[in-house]
Amino acid sequence: MSTALRFDNFIWLSLPSLFSHLVAVFIVACWAWKVVSGIKLELWFFGGWLPFSLPQSMWFFAGMGALPVHN
């Protein structure tokens, strides 16, 4: 058998075993996109809700009673 045929057989016989890996990569990519999109939405919705940002710090200290909150 020639080298080209052996390589061809190797590729075609490897595809079924690679299919599950490709499906797993696709699922992880979809999940990662959902997480990244959710973080972007959360950051937009809360007006820049980043760790140690000014709005978060004010919210934290107001909740702790360290800042006066006027009703």
Backbone as JSON Lines, residues from 0, in Angstrom:
{"i":0,"aa":"M","n":[0.85,-1.17,0.0],"ca":[0.0,0.0,0.0],"c":[0.9,1.24,0.0]}
{"i":1,"aa":"S","n":[0.53,2.23,-0.78],"ca":[1.36,3.43,-0.87],"c":[1.17,4.32,0.35]}
{"i":2,"aa":"T","n":[2.11,5.21,0.53],"ca":[2.06,6.13,1.67],"c":[0.84,7.04,1.58]}
{"i":3,"aa":"A","n":[0.49,7.48,0.38],"ca":[-0.66,8.36,0.22],"c":[-1.95,7.66,0.62]}
{"i":4,"aa":"L","n":[-2.08,6.38,0.26],"ca":[-3.28,5.64,0.65],"c":[-3.33,5.4,2.15]}
{"i":5,"aa":"R","n":[-2.18,5.12,2.75],"ca":[-2.17,4.92,4.2],"c":[-2.55,6.21,4.93]}
{"i":6,"aa":"F","n":[-2.04,7.34,4.45],"ca":[-2.38,8.62,5.06],"c":[-3.87,8.92,4.88]}
{"i":7,"aa":"D","n":[-4.39,8.64,3.68],"ca":[-5.81,8.84,3.4],"c":[-6.67,7.98,4.32]}
{"i":8,"aa":"N","n":[-6.3,6.72,4.48],"ca":[-7.04,5.84,5.39],"c":[-6.95,6.34,6.83]}
{"i":9,"aa":"F","n":[-5.8,6.82,7.22],"ca":[-5.64,7.35,8.58],"c":[-6.58,8.52,8.81]}
{"i":10,"aa":"I","n":[-6.66,9.43,7.84],"ca":[-7.54,10.59,7.98],"c":[-9.0,10.15,8.05]}
{"i":11,"aa":"W","n":[-9.42,9.31,7.12],"ca":[-10.83,8.9,7.09],"c":[-11.21,8.05,8.29]}
{"i":12,"aa":"L","n":[-10.3,7.26,8.81],"ca":[-10.62,6.44,9.97],"c":[-10.55,7.25,11.27]}
{"i":13,"aa":"S","n":[-9.87,8.38,11.25],"ca":[-9.77,9.22,12.45],"c":[-10.97,10.14,12.61]}
{"i":14,"aa":"L","n":[-11.69,10.43,11.53],"ca":[-12.8,11.37,11.62],"c":[-13.88,10.97,12.63]}
{"i":15,"aa":"P","n":[-14.32,9.7,12.66],"ca":[-15.34,9.36,13.66],"c":[-14.87,9.58,15.1]}
{"i":16,"aa":"S","n":[-13.62,9.29,15.38],"ca":[-13.14,9.49,16.75],"c":[-12.92,10.97,17.06]}
{"i":17,"aa":"L","n":[-12.67,11.78,16.04],"ca":[-12.5,13.22,16.24],"c":[-13.84,13.94,16.36]}
{"i":18,"aa":"F","n":[-14.91,13.32,15.9],"ca":[-16.21,13.98,15.89],"c":[-16.64,14.37,17.31]}
{"i":19,"aa":"S","n":[-16.45,13.48,18.27],"ca":[-16.86,13.8,19.64],"c":[-16.04,14.97,20.19]}
{"i":20,"aa":"H","n":[-14.77,15.05,19.81],"ca":[-13.95,16.17,20.25],"c":[-14.42,17.47,19.61]}
{"i":21,"aa":"L","n":[-14.78,17.41,18.34],"ca":[-15.28,18.61,17.67],"c":[-16.59,19.08,18.29]}
{"i":22,"aa":"V","n":[-17.46,18.14,18.65],"ca":[-18.72,18.5,19.3],"c":[-18.44,19.12,20.67]}
{"i":23,"aa":"A","n":[-17.5,18.56,21.4],"ca":[-17.15,19.11,22.72],"c":[-16.59,20.53,22.6]}
{"i":24,"aa":"V","n":[-15.74,20.76,21.61],"ca":[-15.19,22.1,21.4],"c":[-16.3,23.07,21.03]}
{"i":25,"aa":"F","n":[-17.24,22.64,20.2],"ca":[-18.37,23.49,19.81],"c":[-19.22,23.86,21.03]}
{"i":26,"aa":"I","n":[-19.49,22.89,21.89],"ca":[-20.31,23.15,23.09],"c":[-19.59,24.12,24.02]}
{"i":27,"aa":"V","n":[-18.3,23.94,24.22],"ca":[-17.54,24.85,25.08],"c":[-17.5,26.25,24.49]}
{"i":28,"aa":"A","n":[-17.35,26.34,23.17],"ca":[-17.32,27.65,22.52],"c":[-18.67,28.36,22.67]}
{"i":29,"aa":"C","n":[-19.76,27.62,22.52],"ca":[-21.09,28.22,22.71],"c":[-21.28,28.68,24.15]}
{"i":30,"aa":"W","n":[-20.86,27.87,25.1],"ca":[-20.99,28.23,26.51],"c":[-20.14,29.46,26.82]}
{"i":31,"aa":"A","n":[-18.92,29.49,26.29],"ca":[-18.04,30.64,26.55],"c":[-18.63,31.91,25.95]}
{"i":32,"aa":"W","n":[-19.22,31.82,24.76],"ca":[-19.84,32.99,24.15],"c":[-21.01,33.48,24.99]}
{"i":33,"aa":"K","n":[-21.78,32.53,25.54],"ca":[-22.92,32.89,26.39],"c":[-22.43,33.6,27.65]}
{"i":34,"aa":"V","n":[-21.36,33.11,28.24],"ca":[-20.81,33.72,29.45],"c":[-20.28,35.12,29.15]}
{"i":35,"aa":"V","n":[-19.51,35.26,28.07],"ca":[-18.96,36.57,27.72],"c":[-20.08,37.55,27.39]}
{"i":36,"aa":"S","n":[-21.09,37.11,26.65],"ca":[-22.22,37.98,26.34],"c":[-22.97,38.38,27.6]}
{"i":37,"aa":"G","n":[-23.13,37.45,28.52],"ca":[-23.8,37.75,29.78],"c":[-23.03,38.77,30.61]}
{"i":38,"aa":"I","n":[-21.72,38.65,30.61],"ca":[-20.9,39.62,31.35],"c":[-21.01,40.99,30.71]}
{"i":39,"aa":"K","n":[-20.98,41.04,29.38],"ca":[-21.13,42.33,28.7],"c":[-22.48,42.95,29.03]}
{"i":40,"aa":"L","n":[-23.55,42.13,29.01],"ca":[-24.88,42.63,29.32],"c":[-24.94,43.12,30.76]}
{"i":41,"aa":"E","n":[-24.34,42.35,31.67],"ca":[-24.35,42.74,33.08],"c":[-23.58,44.04,33.28]}
{"i":42,"aa":"L","n":[-22.44,44.18,32.62],"ca":[-21.67,45.41,32.75],"c":[-22.45,46.6,32.2]}
{"i":43,"aa":"W","n":[-23.16,46.39,31.09],"ca":[-23.94,47.48,30.51],"c":[-25.13,47.81,31.41]}
{"i":44,"aa":"F","n":[-25.82,46.77,31.91],"ca":[-27.04,46.97,32.69],"c":[-26.75,47.68,34.0]}
{"i":45,"aa":"F","n":[-25.65,47.33,34.66],"ca":[-25.33,47.93,35.94],"c":[-24.49,49.19,35.8]}
{"i":46,"aa":"G","n":[-24.3,49.66,34.6],"ca":[-23.58,50.91,34.4],"c":[-22.1,50.82,34.73]}
{"i":47,"aa":"G","n":[-21.45,49.8,34.24],"ca":[-20.01,49.67,34.48],"c":[-19.71,49.02,35.81]}
{"i":48,"aa":"W","n":[-20.36,47.92,36.1],"ca":[-20.2,47.22,37.37],"c":[-18.89,46.46,37.36]}
{"i":49,"aa":"L","n":[-17.81,47.14,37.68],"ca":[-16.49,46.54,37.71],"c":[-16.0,46.49,39.15]}
{"i":50,"aa":"P","n":[-15.15,45.53,39.47],"ca":[-14.61,45.49,40.84],"c":[-13.89,46.79,41.18]}
{"i":51,"aa":"F","n":[-14.19,47.33,42.32],"ca":[-13.57,48.54,42.85],"c":[-13.87,49.78,42.01]}
{"i":52,"aa":"S","n":[-14.97,49.75,41.26],"ca":[-15.37,50.95,40.53],"c":[-16.07,51.9,41.5]}
{"i":53,"aa":"L","n":[-16.21,53.13,41.12],"ca":[-16.84,54.13,41.98],"c":[-18.29,53.77,42.31]}
{"i":54,"aa":"P","n":[-19.15,53.41,41.33],"ca":[-20.53,53.05,41.69],"c":[-20.59,51.85,42.63]}
{"i":55,"aa":"Q","n":[-19.74,50.84,42.42],"ca":[-19.78,49.67,43.29],"c":[-19.29,50.04,44.68]}
{"i":56,"aa":"S","n":[-18.26,50.84,44.78],"ca":[-17.75,51.23,46.09],"c":[-18.78,52.04,46.86]}
{"i":57,"aa":"M","n":[-19.46,52.97,46.17],"ca":[-20.49,53.77,46.83],"c":[-21.64,52.88,47.29]}
{"i":58,"aa":"W","n":[-22.04,51.92,46.46],"ca":[-23.12,51.01,46.82],"c":[-22.73,50.18,48.03]}
{"i":59,"aa":"F","n":[-21.5,49.7,48.06],"ca":[-21.02,48.87,49.16],"c":[-20.99,49.67,50.46]}
{"i":60,"aa":"F","n":[-20.39,50.86,50.41],"ca":[-20.28,51.65,51.63],"c":[-21.63,52.18,52.1]}
{"i":61,"aa":"A","n":[-22.52,52.49,51.18],"ca":[-23.86,52.92,51.58],"c":[-24.61,51.77,52.25]}
{"i":62,"aa":"G","n":[-24.42,50.56,51.73],"ca":[-25.05,49.39,52.34],"c":[-24.5,49.08,53.71]}
{"i":63,"aa":"M","n":[-23.25,49.41,53.94],"ca":[-22.63,49.17,55.25],"c":[-22.95,50.29,56.24]}
{"i":64,"aa":"G","n":[-23.57,51.36,55.78],"ca":[-23.91,52.46,56.66],"c":[-22.79,53.46,56.82]}
{"i":65,"aa":"A","n":[-21.74,53.34,56.04],"ca":[-20.61,54.25,56.15],"c":[-20.86,55.56,55.42]}
{"i":66,"aa":"L","n":[-21.76,55.55,54.44],"ca":[-22.11,56.77,53.71],"c":[-23.54,57.16,54.05]}
{"i":67,"aa":"P","n":[-23.8,58.44,54.24],"ca":[-25.18,58.85,54.48],"c":[-26.0,58.73,53.2]}
{"i":68,"aa":"V","n":[-27.16,58.14,53.31],"ca":[-28.06,57.99,52.16],"c":[-29.3,58.82,52.44]}
{"i":69,"aa":"H","n":[-29.6,59.78,51.57],"ca":[-30.76,60.65,51.75],"c":[-31.92,60.08,50.97]}
{"i":70,"aa":"N","n":[-33.06,59.96,51.63],"ca":[-34.27,59.45,50.96],"c":[-35.12,60.57,50.45]}
